[in-house]
Short mmCIF file of C-alpha atoms in Angstrom, two decimals:
data_model
loop_
_atom_site.label_atom_id
_atom_site.label_comp_id
_atom_site.label_asym_id
_atom_site.label_seq_id
_atom_site.Cartn_x
_atom_site.Cartn_y
_atom_site.Cartn_z
CA ARG A 753 -16.35 3.33 20.86
CA SER A 754 -15.85 -0.08 19.96
CA ARG A 755 -12.86 -0.93 17.51
CA THR A 756 -14.38 -3.95 16.05
CA ILE A 757 -17.70 -2.03 15.00
CA GLY A 758 -15.34 0.78 13.81
CA LEU A 759 -13.49 -1.82 11.64
CA LEU A 760 -16.85 -3.31 10.25
CA ALA A 761 -18.26 0.07 9.43
CA ALA A 762 -14.74 0.81 7.50
CA LEU A 763 -15.13 -2.31 5.87
CA PHE A 764 -18.75 -1.85 4.70
CA TYR A 765 -17.84 1.74 3.66
CA THR A 766 -14.95 0.81 1.63
CA LEU A 767 -16.93 -1.94 -0.27
CA SER A 768 -20.08 -0.41 -0.62
CA VAL A 769 -21.75 -0.95 -4.05
CA TYR A 770 -21.64 2.79 -4.94
CA ARG A 771 -17.84 3.04 -4.55
CA LEU A 772 -17.26 -0.02 -6.56
CA ILE A 773 -19.54 1.16 -9.11
CA ASP A 774 -17.61 4.52 -9.06
CA LEU A 775 -14.25 2.65 -9.65
CA TYR A 776 -14.98 -0.33 -11.82
CA THR A 777 -17.97 0.88 -14.15
CA ARG A 778 -17.80 4.76 -14.16
CA ALA A 779 -14.00 5.05 -13.74
CA ALA A 780 -14.77 8.10 -11.61
CA VAL A 781 -11.37 7.90 -9.61
CA GLY A 782 -11.59 11.52 -8.33
CA GLU A 783 -14.86 11.04 -6.65
CA ALA A 784 -13.91 7.75 -5.35
CA MET A 785 -10.65 9.47 -3.93
CA ALA A 786 -13.08 11.94 -2.38
CA MET A 787 -15.06 9.54 -0.53
CA ILE A 788 -11.94 8.34 1.17
CA PHE A 789 -11.85 11.64 3.02
CA PHE A 790 -15.53 11.54 4.14
CA PRO A 791 -15.08 9.87 7.37
CA LEU A 792 -12.02 12.14 8.31
CA VAL A 793 -14.09 15.14 7.79
CA MET A 794 -16.83 13.55 10.04
CA TRP A 795 -14.28 12.83 12.69
CA GLY A 796 -13.12 16.14 12.48
CA MET A 797 -16.19 17.87 12.64
CA TYR A 798 -17.12 15.69 15.66
CA GLU A 799 -13.79 16.55 17.40
CA ILE A 800 -14.25 20.40 16.88
CA PHE A 801 -17.87 20.45 18.25
CA LEU A 802 -18.29 17.58 20.74
CA GLY A 803 -14.76 16.10 21.44
CA ASP A 804 -11.08 17.25 21.59
CA ILE A 805 -10.77 20.58 20.13
CA ARG A 806 -6.88 19.86 19.79
CA LYS A 807 -7.87 17.45 17.05
CA TRP A 808 -9.27 20.38 14.78
CA TYR A 809 -6.73 19.41 12.06
CA LEU A 810 -8.56 16.29 11.31
CA ALA A 811 -11.33 18.38 9.76
CA ALA A 812 -8.87 20.69 7.83
CA LEU A 813 -7.01 17.51 6.45
CA GLY A 814 -10.34 15.87 5.35
CA PHE A 815 -11.46 18.93 3.68
CA THR A 816 -8.23 19.38 1.88
CA GLY A 817 -8.14 15.84 0.63
CA ILE A 818 -11.78 16.29 -0.81
CA LEU A 819 -10.83 19.52 -2.55
CA GLN A 820 -7.81 18.21 -3.94
CA SER A 821 -9.49 15.27 -5.34
CA HIS A 822 -13.04 15.99 -6.51
CA VAL A 823 -14.47 19.66 -6.53
CA LEU A 824 -18.05 18.98 -6.61
CA SER A 825 -17.97 16.76 -3.39
CA VAL A 826 -17.05 19.83 -1.68
CA GLU A 827 -20.47 20.96 -2.05
CA LEU A 828 -21.85 17.99 -0.34
CA THR A 829 -19.35 17.92 2.29
CA LEU A 830 -20.12 21.52 3.04
CA CYS A 831 -23.81 20.98 3.36
CA PHE A 832 -23.10 18.06 5.47
CA GLY A 833 -20.86 20.41 7.61
CA GLY A 834 -23.54 23.45 7.78
CA ILE A 835 -26.15 20.77 8.95
CA PHE A 836 -23.98 19.26 11.50
CA GLY A 837 -22.89 22.69 12.72
CA LEU A 838 -26.29 23.98 12.99
CA CYS A 839 -27.24 20.76 15.01
CA CYS A 840 -24.36 21.13 17.36
CA ILE A 841 -24.14 25.20 17.43
CA ARG A 842 -24.68 25.30 21.08
CA HIS A 843 -21.26 23.57 21.76
CA LEU A 844 -19.53 26.42 20.18
CA ARG A 845 -20.18 28.38 23.53
CA GLU A 846 -17.74 25.99 25.13
CA LYS A 847 -14.20 27.27 25.78
CA ASN A 848 -12.14 27.48 22.65
CA ARG A 849 -14.54 25.47 20.29
CA LEU A 850 -15.21 28.39 17.95
CA LYS A 851 -11.46 29.11 17.91
CA ALA A 852 -10.70 25.54 16.91
CA MET A 853 -13.53 25.75 14.10
CA LEU A 854 -11.64 28.99 12.79
CA PHE A 855 -8.35 27.19 13.05
CA GLY A 856 -9.55 24.33 10.84
CA ALA A 857 -11.33 26.64 8.30
CA GLY A 858 -8.12 28.83 8.15
CA ALA A 859 -5.76 26.07 7.69
CA THR A 860 -7.98 24.41 4.96
CA LEU A 861 -8.06 27.65 3.11
CA LEU A 862 -4.33 28.02 3.26
CA LEU A 863 -3.75 24.46 2.34
CA ASN A 864 -5.77 25.01 -0.81
CA LEU A 865 -4.97 28.34 -2.27
CA GLY A 866 -3.16 26.47 -5.08
CA VAL A 867 -6.48 25.18 -6.00
CA ILE A 868 -8.94 27.83 -4.93
CA PHE A 869 -7.18 30.82 -7.01
CA PRO A 870 -6.84 29.04 -10.34
CA LEU A 871 -10.71 27.86 -9.75
CA LEU A 872 -11.90 31.43 -9.13
CA HIS A 873 -9.86 32.65 -12.06
CA HIS A 874 -11.48 30.36 -14.33
CA ALA A 875 -15.03 30.95 -12.74
CA VAL A 876 -14.86 34.56 -13.80
CA TYR A 877 -13.38 33.80 -17.63
CA PRO A 878 -15.94 34.65 -20.13
CA TYR A 879 -16.37 31.46 -22.10
CA ARG A 880 -18.51 31.47 -25.28
CA VAL A 881 -20.18 28.17 -25.45
CA PHE A 882 -22.94 28.68 -27.91
CA SER A 883 -21.52 31.54 -29.87
CA ALA A 884 -17.90 32.57 -30.86
CA ASP A 885 -16.65 35.83 -32.41
CA SER A 886 -15.62 34.48 -35.86
CA THR A 887 -18.39 31.83 -36.36
CA GLU A 888 -21.76 33.26 -35.48
CA LEU A 889 -25.03 31.22 -35.97
CA VAL A 890 -27.35 32.76 -38.73
CA ASP A 891 -30.73 31.15 -39.22
CA GLY A 892 -29.12 27.87 -37.89
CA GLU A 893 -26.56 28.04 -40.19
CA PHE A 894 -22.73 29.02 -39.59
CA ALA A 895 -22.08 32.32 -41.37
#
């Protein structure tokens, strides 16, 4: 609840060694962009389960930012959200908390349909990585 501690934590998070290596050594811009939204997701999850349920949109915006910038970070964020949700599941009994969580999930889904549909379409596409119709391997040589 201290503004000074919050600003110091934000400074340390922004200048952490892993983030700097991501940007300057690995040039992993997508992952670095996704990391910007991790605190927003944590704040939104806190508001849904423990704080002001009218701020459910924070989690939706955070998850949207992560999904739009780095799909692999979505897995990490969903694992975190699942663990946090299991730890705080008893708070969902309070008035309208479950409704706020469903609003957040629905808003995230609707905001990201433009990414989710092409991703699912490519996931079912039959890629032929180790063989192709015209060039089959026969005894280690191309036919």
